[in-house]
PDB file of C-alpha atoms and ligand atoms in Angstrom:
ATOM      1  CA  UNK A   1       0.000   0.000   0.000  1.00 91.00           C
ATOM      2  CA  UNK A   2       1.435   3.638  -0.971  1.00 96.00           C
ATOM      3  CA  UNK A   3       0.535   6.129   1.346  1.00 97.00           C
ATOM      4  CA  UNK A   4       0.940   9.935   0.848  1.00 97.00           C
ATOM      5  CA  UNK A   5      -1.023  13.135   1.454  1.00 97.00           C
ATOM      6  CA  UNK A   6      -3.552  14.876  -0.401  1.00 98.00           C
ATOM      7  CA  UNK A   7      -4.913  18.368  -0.151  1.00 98.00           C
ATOM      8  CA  UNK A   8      -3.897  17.847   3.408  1.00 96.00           C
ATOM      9  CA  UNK A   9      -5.754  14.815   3.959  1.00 96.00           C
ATOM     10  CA  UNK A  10      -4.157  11.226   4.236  1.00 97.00           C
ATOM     11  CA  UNK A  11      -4.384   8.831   0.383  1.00 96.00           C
ATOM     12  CA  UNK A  12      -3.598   5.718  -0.415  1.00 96.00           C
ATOM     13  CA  UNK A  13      -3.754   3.398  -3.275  1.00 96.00           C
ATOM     14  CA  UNK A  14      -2.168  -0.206  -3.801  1.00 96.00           C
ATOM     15  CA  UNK A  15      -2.604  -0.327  -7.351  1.00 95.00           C
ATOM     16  CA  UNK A  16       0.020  -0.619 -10.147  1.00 97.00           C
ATOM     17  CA  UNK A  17       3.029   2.259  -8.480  1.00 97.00           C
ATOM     18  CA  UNK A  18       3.883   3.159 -11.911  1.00 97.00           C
ATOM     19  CA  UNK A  19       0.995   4.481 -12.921  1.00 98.00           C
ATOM     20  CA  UNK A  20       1.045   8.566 -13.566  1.00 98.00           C
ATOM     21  CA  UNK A  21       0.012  10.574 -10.499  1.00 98.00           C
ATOM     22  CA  UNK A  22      -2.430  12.298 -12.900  1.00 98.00           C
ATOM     23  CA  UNK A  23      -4.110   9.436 -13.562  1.00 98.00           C
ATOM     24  CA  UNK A  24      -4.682   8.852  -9.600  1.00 97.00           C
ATOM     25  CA  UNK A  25      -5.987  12.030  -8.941  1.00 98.00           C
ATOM     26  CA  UNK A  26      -8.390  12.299 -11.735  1.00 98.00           C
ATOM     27  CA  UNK A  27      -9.430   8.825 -11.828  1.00 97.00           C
ATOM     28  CA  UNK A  28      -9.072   7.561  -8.877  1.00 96.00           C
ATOM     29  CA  UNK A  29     -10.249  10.602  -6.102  1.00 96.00           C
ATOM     30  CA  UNK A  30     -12.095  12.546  -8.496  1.00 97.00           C
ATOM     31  CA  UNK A  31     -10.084  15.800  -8.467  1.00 98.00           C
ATOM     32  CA  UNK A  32     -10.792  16.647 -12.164  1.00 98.00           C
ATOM     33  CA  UNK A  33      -9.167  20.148 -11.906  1.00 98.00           C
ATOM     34  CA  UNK A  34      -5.478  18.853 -12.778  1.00 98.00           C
ATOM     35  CA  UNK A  35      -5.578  18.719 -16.262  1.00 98.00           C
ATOM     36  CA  UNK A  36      -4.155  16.612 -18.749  1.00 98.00           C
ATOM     37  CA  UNK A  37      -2.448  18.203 -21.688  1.00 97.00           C
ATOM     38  CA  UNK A  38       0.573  16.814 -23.514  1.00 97.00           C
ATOM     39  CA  UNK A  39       1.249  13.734 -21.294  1.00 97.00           C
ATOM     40  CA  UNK A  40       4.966  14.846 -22.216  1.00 97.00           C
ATOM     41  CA  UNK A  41       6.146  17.120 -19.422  1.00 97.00           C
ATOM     42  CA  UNK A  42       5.776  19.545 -22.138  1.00 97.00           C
ATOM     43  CA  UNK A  43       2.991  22.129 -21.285  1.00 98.00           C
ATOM     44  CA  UNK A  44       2.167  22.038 -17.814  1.00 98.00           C
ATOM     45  CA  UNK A  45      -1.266  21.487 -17.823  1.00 98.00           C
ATOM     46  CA  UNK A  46      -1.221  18.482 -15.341  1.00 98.00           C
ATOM     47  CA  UNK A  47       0.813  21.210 -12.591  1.00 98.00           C
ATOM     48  CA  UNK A  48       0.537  19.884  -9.020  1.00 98.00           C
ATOM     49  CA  UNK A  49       2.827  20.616  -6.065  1.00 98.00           C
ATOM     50  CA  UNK A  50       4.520  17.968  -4.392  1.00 98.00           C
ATOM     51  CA  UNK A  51       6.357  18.928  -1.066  1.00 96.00           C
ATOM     52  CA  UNK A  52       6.033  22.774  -1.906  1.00 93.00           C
ATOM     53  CA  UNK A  53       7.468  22.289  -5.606  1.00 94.00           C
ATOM     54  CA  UNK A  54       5.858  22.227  -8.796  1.00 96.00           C
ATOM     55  CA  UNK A  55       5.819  18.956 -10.487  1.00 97.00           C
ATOM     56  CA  UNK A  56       4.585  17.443 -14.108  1.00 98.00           C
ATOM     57  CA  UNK A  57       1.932  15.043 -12.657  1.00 98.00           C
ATOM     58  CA  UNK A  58       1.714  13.367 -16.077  1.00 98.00           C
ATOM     59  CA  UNK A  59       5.000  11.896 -16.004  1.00 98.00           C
ATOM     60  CA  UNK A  60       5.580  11.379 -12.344  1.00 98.00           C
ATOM     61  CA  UNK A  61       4.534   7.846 -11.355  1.00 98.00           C
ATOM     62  CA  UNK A  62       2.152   7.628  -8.022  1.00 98.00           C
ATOM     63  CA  UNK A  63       5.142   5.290  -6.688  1.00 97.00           C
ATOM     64  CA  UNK A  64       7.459   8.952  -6.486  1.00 98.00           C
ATOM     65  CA  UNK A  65       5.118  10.975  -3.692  1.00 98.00           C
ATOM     66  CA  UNK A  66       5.149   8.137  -1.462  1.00 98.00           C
ATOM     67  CA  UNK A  67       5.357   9.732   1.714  1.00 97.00           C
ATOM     68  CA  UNK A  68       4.956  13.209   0.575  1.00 98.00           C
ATOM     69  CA  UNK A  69       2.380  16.169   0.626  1.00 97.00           C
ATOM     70  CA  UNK A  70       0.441  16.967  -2.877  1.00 98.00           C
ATOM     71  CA  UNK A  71      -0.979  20.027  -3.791  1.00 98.00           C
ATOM     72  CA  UNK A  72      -3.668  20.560  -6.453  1.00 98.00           C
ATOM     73  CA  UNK A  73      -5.550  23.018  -7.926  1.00 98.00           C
ATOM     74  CA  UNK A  74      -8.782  22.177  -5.387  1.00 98.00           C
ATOM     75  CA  UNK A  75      -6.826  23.418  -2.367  1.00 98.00           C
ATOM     76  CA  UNK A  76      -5.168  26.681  -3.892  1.00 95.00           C
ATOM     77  CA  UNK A  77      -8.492  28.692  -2.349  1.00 93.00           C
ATOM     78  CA  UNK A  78      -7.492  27.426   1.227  1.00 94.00           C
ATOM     79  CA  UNK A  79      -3.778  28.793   0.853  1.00 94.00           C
ATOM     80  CA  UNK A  80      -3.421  32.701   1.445  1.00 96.00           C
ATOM     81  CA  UNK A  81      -0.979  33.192  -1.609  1.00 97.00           C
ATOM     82  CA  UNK A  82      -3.173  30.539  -3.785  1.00 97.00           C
ATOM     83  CA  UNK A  83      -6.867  33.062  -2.416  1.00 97.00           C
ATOM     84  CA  UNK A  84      -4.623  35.910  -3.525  1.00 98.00           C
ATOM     85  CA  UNK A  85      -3.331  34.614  -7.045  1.00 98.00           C
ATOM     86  CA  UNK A  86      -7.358  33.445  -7.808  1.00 97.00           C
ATOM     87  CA  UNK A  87      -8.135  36.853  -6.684  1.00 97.00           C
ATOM     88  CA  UNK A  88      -5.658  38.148  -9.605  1.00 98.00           C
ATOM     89  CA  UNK A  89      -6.406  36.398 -11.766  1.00 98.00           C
ATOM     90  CA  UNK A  90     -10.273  37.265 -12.031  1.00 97.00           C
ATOM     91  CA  UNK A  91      -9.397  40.658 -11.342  1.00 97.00           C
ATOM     92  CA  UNK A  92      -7.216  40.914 -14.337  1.00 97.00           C
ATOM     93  CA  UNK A  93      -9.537  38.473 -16.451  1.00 97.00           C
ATOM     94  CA  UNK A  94      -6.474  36.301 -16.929  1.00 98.00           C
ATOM     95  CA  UNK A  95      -8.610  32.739 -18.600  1.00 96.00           C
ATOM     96  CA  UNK A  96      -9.637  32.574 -21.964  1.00 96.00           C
ATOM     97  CA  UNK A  97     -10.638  28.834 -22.973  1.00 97.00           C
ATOM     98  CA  UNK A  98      -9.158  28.208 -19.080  1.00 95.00           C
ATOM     99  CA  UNK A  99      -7.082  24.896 -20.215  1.00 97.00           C
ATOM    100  CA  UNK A 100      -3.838  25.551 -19.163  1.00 98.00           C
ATOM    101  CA  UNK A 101      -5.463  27.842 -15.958  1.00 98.00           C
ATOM    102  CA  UNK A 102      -4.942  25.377 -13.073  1.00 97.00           C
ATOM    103  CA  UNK A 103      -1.534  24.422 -13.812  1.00 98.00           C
ATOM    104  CA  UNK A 104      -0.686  28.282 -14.822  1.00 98.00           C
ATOM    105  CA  UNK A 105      -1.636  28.818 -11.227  1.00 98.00           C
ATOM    106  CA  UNK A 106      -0.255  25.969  -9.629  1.00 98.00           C
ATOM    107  CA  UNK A 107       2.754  27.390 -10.805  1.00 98.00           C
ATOM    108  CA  UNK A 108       2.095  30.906  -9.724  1.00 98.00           C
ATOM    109  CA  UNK A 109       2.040  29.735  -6.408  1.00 98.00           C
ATOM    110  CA  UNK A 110       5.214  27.674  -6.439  1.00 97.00           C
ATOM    111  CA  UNK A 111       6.715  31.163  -7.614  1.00 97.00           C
ATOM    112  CA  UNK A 112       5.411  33.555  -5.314  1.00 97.00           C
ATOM    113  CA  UNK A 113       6.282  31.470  -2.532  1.00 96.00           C
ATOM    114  CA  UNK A 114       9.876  31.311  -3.274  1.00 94.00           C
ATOM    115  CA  UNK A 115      10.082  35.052  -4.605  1.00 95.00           C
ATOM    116  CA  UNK A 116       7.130  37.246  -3.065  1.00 93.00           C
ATOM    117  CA  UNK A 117       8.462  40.060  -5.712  1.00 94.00           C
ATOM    118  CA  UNK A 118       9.168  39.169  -9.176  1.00 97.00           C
ATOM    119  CA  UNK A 119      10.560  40.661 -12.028  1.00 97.00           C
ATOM    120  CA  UNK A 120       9.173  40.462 -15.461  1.00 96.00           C
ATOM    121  CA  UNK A 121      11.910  37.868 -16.116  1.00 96.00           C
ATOM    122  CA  UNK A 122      11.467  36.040 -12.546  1.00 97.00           C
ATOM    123  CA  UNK A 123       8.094  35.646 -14.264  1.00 97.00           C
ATOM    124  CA  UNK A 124       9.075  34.591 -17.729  1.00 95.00           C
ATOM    125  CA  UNK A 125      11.229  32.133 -15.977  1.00 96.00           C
ATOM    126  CA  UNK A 126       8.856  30.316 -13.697  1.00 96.00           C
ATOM    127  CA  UNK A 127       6.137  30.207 -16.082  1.00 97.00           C
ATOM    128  CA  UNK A 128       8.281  29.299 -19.209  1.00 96.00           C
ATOM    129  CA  UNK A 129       6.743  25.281 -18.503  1.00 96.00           C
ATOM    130  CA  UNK A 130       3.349  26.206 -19.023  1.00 98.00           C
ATOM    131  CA  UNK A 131       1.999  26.583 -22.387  1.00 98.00           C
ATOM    132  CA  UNK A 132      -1.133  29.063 -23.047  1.00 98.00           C
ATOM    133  CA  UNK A 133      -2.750  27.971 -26.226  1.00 96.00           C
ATOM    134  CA  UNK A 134      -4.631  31.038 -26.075  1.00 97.00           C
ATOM    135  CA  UNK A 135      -1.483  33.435 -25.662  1.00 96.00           C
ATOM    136  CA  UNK A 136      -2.698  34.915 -22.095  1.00 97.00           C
ATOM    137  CA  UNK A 137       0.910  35.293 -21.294  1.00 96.00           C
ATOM    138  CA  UNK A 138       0.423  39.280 -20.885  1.00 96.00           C
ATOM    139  CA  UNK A 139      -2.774  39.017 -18.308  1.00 97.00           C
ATOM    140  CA  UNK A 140      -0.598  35.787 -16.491  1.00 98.00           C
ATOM    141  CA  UNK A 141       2.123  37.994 -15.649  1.00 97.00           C
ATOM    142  CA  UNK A 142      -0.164  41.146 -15.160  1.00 98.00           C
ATOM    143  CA  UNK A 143      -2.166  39.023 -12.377  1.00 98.00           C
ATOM    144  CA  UNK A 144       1.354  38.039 -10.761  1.00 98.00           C
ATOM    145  CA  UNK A 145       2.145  40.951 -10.529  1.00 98.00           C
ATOM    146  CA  UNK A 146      -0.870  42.129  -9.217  1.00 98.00           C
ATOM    147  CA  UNK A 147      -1.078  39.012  -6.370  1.00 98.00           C
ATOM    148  CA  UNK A 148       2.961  40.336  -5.510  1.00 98.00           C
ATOM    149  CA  UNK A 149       1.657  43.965  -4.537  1.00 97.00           C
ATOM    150  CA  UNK A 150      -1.371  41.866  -2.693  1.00 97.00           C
ATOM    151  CA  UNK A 151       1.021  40.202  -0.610  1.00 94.00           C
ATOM    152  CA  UNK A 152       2.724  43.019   0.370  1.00 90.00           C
ATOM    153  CA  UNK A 153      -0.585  44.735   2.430  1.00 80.00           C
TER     154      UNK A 153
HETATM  155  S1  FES B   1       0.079  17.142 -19.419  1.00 69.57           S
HETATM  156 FE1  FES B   1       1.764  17.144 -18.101  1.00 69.57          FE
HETATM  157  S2  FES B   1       3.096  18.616 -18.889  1.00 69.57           S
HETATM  158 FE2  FES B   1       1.523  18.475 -20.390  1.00 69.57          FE
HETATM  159  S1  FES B   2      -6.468  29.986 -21.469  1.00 69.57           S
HETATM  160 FE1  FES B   2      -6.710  28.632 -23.151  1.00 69.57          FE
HETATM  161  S2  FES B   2      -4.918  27.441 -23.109  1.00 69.57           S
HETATM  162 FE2  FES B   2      -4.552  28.974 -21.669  1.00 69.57          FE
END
């Protein structure tokens, strides 16, 4: 039996340990918001956190978080940087089709919490793993910046 955390809350699964964590979250505990993109590590669509750090769920087999503390996209409203970046992000009308939205803001998170005041290339940086197909890059970094001055008050 693997055992791990969840949103907080204690998981486990004993089925095949090589089997992409995607695949357990969607499938398996019904937390649809993860999304599946490429399947590649290639767009980051399928952005969770794992232990604080962004992570390609797609590729990453359930076996690898043994033990450790995963983030999705369902929890970001109970995290004060996550409320803030959501906050943002409507503010600034950031989604357009909303595809690549949950793992644009999983990674958001990961950033802000490592740099609470990016530059325009701190940005560029972090976010350079998540592919917009509707070329929101503009409103992504407008909303960072945005949730940075948030933080600040
Ligand atoms: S679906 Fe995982 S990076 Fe594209
Ligand atoms: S909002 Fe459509 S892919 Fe990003």
């Amino acid at each position: 039996m693997m055992n791990f955390t969840i949103n907080g809350q204690p998981a486990a699964f004993d089925g095949d340990p090589q089997m992409p964590l995607l695949w357990f979250l969607r499938d398996e505990i019904g937390l649809t918001g993860t999304k599946f993109g490429c399947g590649m590590a290639l767009c980051g669509a399928c952005t969770v956190h794992v232990d604080g750090l962004p992570l390609r769920s797609c590729v990453t087999p359930v076996s690898a978080v043994v033990g450790k503390n995963v983030v999705t996209i369902e929890a970001a409203e109970k995290d004060k940087i996550g409320q803030i970046i959501q906050t943002a992000w409507v503010e600034e009308q950031v989604p357009q089709c909303g595809y690549c939205q949950s793992g644009q803001i999983m990674s958001a998170m990961a950033l802000l919490s490592h740099k609470a005041d990016p530059s325009d290339a701190d940005i560029d940086a972090a976010m350079s793993g998540n592919i917009c197909r509707c070329a929101a890059y503009p409103r992504i970094r407008a909303a960072i910046h945005k949730a940075a001055e948030a933080l600040k008050s």
